[in-house]
Short mmCIF file of C-alpha atoms in Angstrom, two decimals:
data_model
loop_
_atom_site.label_atom_id
_atom_site.label_comp_id
_atom_site.label_asym_id
_atom_site.label_seq_id
_atom_site.Cartn_x
_atom_site.Cartn_y
_atom_site.Cartn_z
CA UNK A 8 0.00 0.00 0.00
CA UNK A 9 1.27 3.47 -0.78
CA UNK A 10 1.15 5.78 2.20
CA UNK A 11 -0.29 9.10 1.15
CA UNK A 12 1.36 12.29 2.34
CA UNK A 13 -0.36 15.37 3.71
CA UNK A 14 -1.67 16.42 0.28
CA UNK A 15 -2.84 13.27 -1.51
CA UNK A 16 -5.06 15.15 -3.94
CA UNK A 17 -2.00 16.94 -5.29
CA UNK A 18 -0.19 13.62 -5.59
CA UNK A 19 -3.02 12.13 -7.59
CA UNK A 20 -3.03 15.06 -9.99
CA UNK A 21 0.73 14.84 -10.45
CA UNK A 22 0.41 11.12 -11.22
CA UNK A 23 -2.21 11.81 -13.85
CA UNK A 24 -0.10 14.61 -15.35
CA UNK A 25 2.76 12.33 -16.31
CA UNK A 26 0.49 9.69 -17.82
CA UNK A 27 -0.28 9.82 -21.55
CA UNK A 28 -3.76 11.00 -22.43
CA UNK A 29 -6.19 8.07 -22.45
CA UNK A 30 -9.13 8.13 -24.80
CA UNK A 31 -12.60 7.36 -23.49
CA UNK A 32 -14.80 8.21 -20.52
CA UNK A 33 -14.16 7.89 -16.83
CA UNK A 34 -16.50 5.89 -14.60
CA UNK A 35 -17.31 6.59 -10.95
CA UNK A 36 -19.07 3.55 -9.50
CA UNK A 37 -20.90 4.01 -6.20
CA UNK A 38 -21.94 1.59 -3.46
CA UNK A 39 -25.27 -0.03 -2.74
CA UNK A 40 -24.82 -3.67 -1.70
CA UNK A 41 -26.46 -6.05 -4.22
CA UNK A 42 -27.92 -3.07 -6.07
CA UNK A 43 -24.36 -2.38 -7.14
CA UNK A 44 -24.60 -5.24 -9.59
CA UNK A 45 -26.41 -2.71 -11.80
CA UNK A 46 -22.94 -1.36 -12.57
CA UNK A 47 -22.48 -4.45 -14.73
CA UNK A 48 -25.31 -3.28 -16.97
CA UNK A 49 -23.54 0.04 -17.49
CA UNK A 50 -20.31 -1.74 -18.41
CA UNK A 51 -22.22 -4.02 -20.77
CA UNK A 52 -23.86 -1.11 -22.60
CA UNK A 53 -20.53 0.66 -22.98
CA UNK A 54 -18.93 -2.49 -24.39
CA UNK A 55 -21.82 -3.09 -26.81
CA UNK A 56 -21.48 0.45 -28.13
CA UNK A 57 -17.67 0.24 -28.30
CA UNK A 58 -17.21 3.17 -25.90
CA UNK A 59 -13.75 2.95 -24.28
CA UNK A 60 -13.26 3.49 -20.56
CA UNK A 61 -10.21 5.59 -19.69
CA UNK A 62 -10.31 5.49 -15.88
CA UNK A 63 -12.42 3.96 -13.10
CA UNK A 64 -13.03 5.06 -9.52
CA UNK A 65 -15.02 2.87 -7.16
CA UNK A 66 -16.40 2.87 -3.66
CA UNK A 67 -17.78 -0.14 -1.76
CA UNK A 68 -19.27 -2.66 -4.22
CA UNK A 69 -18.28 -0.28 -7.02
CA UNK A 70 -14.65 -0.83 -6.05
CA UNK A 71 -15.02 -4.61 -6.44
CA UNK A 72 -16.69 -4.52 -9.84
CA UNK A 73 -14.59 -1.61 -11.09
CA UNK A 74 -11.34 -3.31 -10.07
CA UNK A 75 -12.39 -6.63 -11.61
CA UNK A 76 -13.12 -4.93 -14.92
CA UNK A 77 -9.98 -2.78 -14.76
CA UNK A 78 -7.91 -5.92 -14.19
CA UNK A 79 -8.95 -7.25 -17.60
CA UNK A 80 -11.33 -9.94 -16.35
CA UNK A 81 -13.94 -10.66 -19.05
CA UNK A 82 -17.28 -9.02 -18.30
CA UNK A 83 -19.05 -12.34 -18.89
CA UNK A 84 -16.96 -13.95 -16.12
CA UNK A 85 -17.73 -11.10 -13.71
CA UNK A 86 -21.47 -11.33 -14.42
CA UNK A 87 -21.51 -15.11 -13.98
CA UNK A 88 -19.64 -14.81 -10.67
CA UNK A 89 -22.13 -12.26 -9.37
CA UNK A 90 -25.08 -14.49 -10.26
CA UNK A 91 -23.90 -17.17 -7.85
CA UNK A 92 -22.27 -14.95 -5.22
CA UNK A 93 -23.33 -15.49 -1.61
CA UNK A 94 -22.51 -13.65 1.61
CA UNK A 95 -20.30 -16.53 2.76
CA UNK A 96 -18.17 -16.08 -0.38
CA UNK A 97 -16.99 -12.65 0.76
CA UNK A 98 -17.38 -12.69 4.55
CA UNK A 99 -17.78 -14.74 7.67
CA UNK A 100 -19.60 -13.95 10.88
CA UNK A 101 -17.18 -12.98 13.63
CA UNK A 102 -18.74 -10.87 16.32
CA UNK A 103 -16.33 -8.37 17.86
CA UNK A 104 -16.51 -4.96 19.46
CA UNK A 105 -16.14 -3.36 16.02
CA UNK A 106 -18.45 -5.39 13.79
CA UNK A 107 -20.51 -8.50 13.23
CA UNK A 108 -18.46 -9.99 10.41
CA UNK A 109 -15.09 -9.92 8.68
CA UNK A 110 -14.72 -9.44 4.91
CA UNK A 111 -11.39 -11.29 4.72
CA UNK A 112 -12.88 -13.72 2.20
CA UNK A 113 -12.94 -10.98 -0.41
CA UNK A 114 -9.32 -11.95 -0.99
CA UNK A 115 -10.41 -15.38 -2.27
CA UNK A 116 -12.87 -13.76 -4.67
CA UNK A 117 -10.19 -11.43 -6.01
CA UNK A 118 -7.75 -14.31 -6.48
CA UNK A 119 -10.38 -16.30 -8.37
CA UNK A 120 -11.86 -13.62 -10.63
CA UNK A 121 -9.34 -10.82 -11.14
CA UNK A 122 -6.57 -10.85 -13.73
CA UNK A 123 -4.34 -8.56 -11.62
CA UNK A 124 -3.70 -8.20 -7.88
CA UNK A 125 -1.99 -4.79 -7.81
CA UNK A 126 -3.01 -1.34 -9.02
CA UNK A 127 0.16 -1.05 -11.10
CA UNK A 128 -0.79 -4.13 -13.17
CA UNK A 129 -4.33 -3.04 -14.07
CA UNK A 130 -5.28 -2.44 -17.69
CA UNK A 131 -7.36 0.61 -16.73
CA UNK A 132 -6.17 3.14 -14.10
CA UNK A 133 -8.20 2.74 -10.92
CA UNK A 134 -8.90 4.66 -7.71
CA UNK A 135 -10.52 3.00 -4.68
CA UNK A 136 -12.00 5.19 -1.95
CA UNK A 137 -12.24 4.33 1.75
CA UNK A 138 -13.08 6.36 4.86
CA UNK A 139 -10.59 7.12 7.64
CA UNK A 140 -12.58 6.58 10.86
CA UNK A 141 -10.14 8.71 12.87
CA UNK A 142 -10.28 11.86 10.75
CA UNK A 143 -13.55 11.26 8.91
CA UNK A 144 -11.78 12.02 5.63
CA UNK A 145 -11.59 10.07 2.35
CA UNK A 146 -8.50 7.99 1.65
CA UNK A 147 -7.90 7.30 -2.05
CA UNK A 148 -5.83 4.29 -3.12
CA UNK A 149 -4.20 4.27 -6.55
CA UNK A 150 -1.14 2.07 -5.94
CA UNK A 151 -0.20 -1.10 -4.14
CA UNK A 152 -2.23 -4.13 -3.11
CA UNK A 153 -5.81 -4.29 -4.40
CA UNK A 154 -7.09 -6.64 -1.70
CA UNK A 155 -6.47 -4.32 1.25
CA UNK A 156 -7.89 -1.26 -0.52
CA UNK A 157 -11.05 -3.07 -1.65
CA UNK A 158 -11.65 -4.67 1.75
CA UNK A 159 -11.41 -1.24 3.36
CA UNK A 160 -13.72 0.35 0.81
CA UNK A 161 -16.32 -2.39 1.43
CA UNK A 162 -16.20 -2.39 5.25
CA UNK A 163 -19.76 -1.19 5.85
CA UNK A 164 -19.92 0.18 9.43
CA UNK A 165 -21.77 -1.91 11.97
CA UNK A 166 -21.75 -4.97 9.74
CA UNK A 167 -18.08 -5.44 8.82
CA UNK A 168 -15.11 -4.81 11.05
CA UNK A 169 -13.00 -1.81 9.96
CA UNK A 170 -9.83 -2.65 8.05
CA UNK A 171 -6.50 -1.61 9.54
CA UNK A 172 -3.89 -0.43 7.04
CA UNK A 173 -0.76 1.07 8.51
CA UNK A 174 -1.87 3.50 11.21
CA UNK A 175 -5.32 3.99 9.69
CA UNK A 176 -8.62 2.43 10.70
CA UNK A 177 -10.69 2.36 7.50
CA UNK A 178 -14.32 1.75 6.60
CA UNK A 179 -16.72 1.93 3.65
CA UNK A 180 -15.81 4.65 1.15
CA UNK A 181 -19.48 5.36 0.54
CA UNK A 182 -19.60 7.28 3.81
CA UNK A 183 -17.60 10.14 2.27
CA UNK A 184 -17.78 9.49 -1.49
CA UNK A 185 -21.10 7.81 -2.42
CA UNK A 186 -20.19 8.25 -6.09
CA UNK A 187 -16.44 8.99 -6.35
CA UNK A 188 -16.46 11.41 -9.28
CA UNK A 189 -13.71 13.55 -7.75
CA UNK A 190 -11.38 10.57 -7.48
CA UNK A 191 -12.03 9.73 -11.14
CA UNK A 192 -11.28 13.28 -12.23
CA UNK A 193 -8.11 13.34 -10.14
CA UNK A 194 -6.93 10.27 -12.07
CA UNK A 195 -7.21 12.37 -15.23
CA UNK A 196 -10.60 11.24 -16.53
CA UNK A 197 -12.70 13.65 -18.58
CA UNK A 198 -15.60 13.36 -19.01
CA UNK A 199 -16.76 11.29 -16.02
CA UNK A 200 -20.00 9.34 -15.73
CA UNK A 201 -21.16 8.79 -12.15
CA UNK A 202 -23.30 5.73 -11.47
CA UNK A 203 -25.44 5.77 -8.32
CA UNK A 204 -27.66 2.80 -7.52
CA UNK A 205 -28.89 4.07 -4.15
CA UNK A 206 -28.76 2.57 -0.67
CA UNK A 207 -32.44 2.14 0.20
CA UNK A 208 -33.26 -1.30 1.59
CA UNK A 209 -36.56 -1.60 -0.32
CA UNK A 210 -38.77 -1.57 2.80
CA UNK A 211 -41.23 1.18 3.65
CA UNK A 212 -42.10 2.45 7.07
CA UNK A 213 -39.98 2.45 10.20
CA UNK A 214 -36.86 0.25 10.31
CA UNK A 215 -37.38 -3.13 11.99
CA UNK A 216 -33.80 -4.14 12.76
CA UNK A 217 -30.39 -2.63 13.47
CA UNK A 218 -29.15 -3.27 9.93
CA UNK A 219 -31.98 -1.19 8.47
CA UNK A 220 -31.29 1.55 11.00
CA UNK A 221 -27.61 1.75 10.01
CA UNK A 222 -28.20 1.43 6.25
CA UNK A 223 -30.87 4.14 6.23
CA UNK A 224 -28.71 6.46 8.30
CA UNK A 225 -25.84 5.98 5.87
CA UNK A 226 -28.22 6.48 2.94
CA UNK A 227 -29.39 9.80 4.37
CA UNK A 228 -25.80 10.96 4.79
CA UNK A 229 -24.93 9.85 1.26
CA UNK A 230 -27.90 11.66 -0.26
CA UNK A 231 -26.78 14.87 1.44
CA UNK A 232 -23.22 14.35 0.24
CA UNK A 233 -24.40 13.81 -3.33
CA UNK A 234 -26.57 16.92 -3.18
CA UNK A 235 -23.76 19.21 -2.09
CA UNK A 236 -20.88 17.48 -3.87
CA UNK A 237 -18.29 14.90 -2.90
CA UNK A 238 -15.69 15.67 -0.26
CA UNK A 239 -12.20 16.46 -1.47
CA UNK A 240 -9.94 13.43 -0.82
CA UNK A 241 -7.45 14.01 1.97
CA UNK A 242 -5.62 11.86 4.46
CA UNK A 243 -4.29 11.86 7.97
CA UNK A 244 -2.69 9.40 10.35
CA UNK A 245 -4.18 8.29 13.63
CA UNK A 246 -4.35 5.41 16.09
CA UNK A 247 -4.93 1.90 14.86
CA UNK A 248 -8.23 0.10 15.39
CA UNK A 249 -8.25 -2.78 17.84
CA UNK A 250 -10.98 -5.46 17.72
#
């Protein structure tokens, strides 16, 4: 994992500046649990119309699907994997003070489906967004190990334990970047298409369990963030998280 300095946004822009201009559109893929599989339909339409993708930024489930596609995995393989995917394929229940489950098993999924395991080996430049639980700021990964970055971006609070990387305690990127358009632009993408599939759980009325309470609270925060614009990615160090 690359440790970002005090001004990671500047670093991202400098990285993009030295890269040759890539033709196509940038994609910013948001979160949304199983609803995120709708991102596959967007990728399918772009492929069918021969529209190239220059850069991808992803948060939560968008980071999984975006990274898989950026790695060069055939879209048909990704779609088939999602059709049979179960919770036990990506996580296991492990009650702790910080969450009800661990998403360690995402590593097995990445090993099985992806064509690359590191950002540097991807066919399409990628940014993965997570949330620093100490500072409340976005942390944007563009280099290093894919597994750690994706696990952090998918660590939905209350359900999954936060992911510890270096001195940071990280959780779902959707908390600060529901649709990571800024991260895609900082990679050098122009224009950028943002894909939001929403976070609503599909039930009307008052929530009936703790998961609905948390998911609706996060959804409300995300809707506000989308209305007023994504937060500028920054980074800071802090204490580690202990289960």
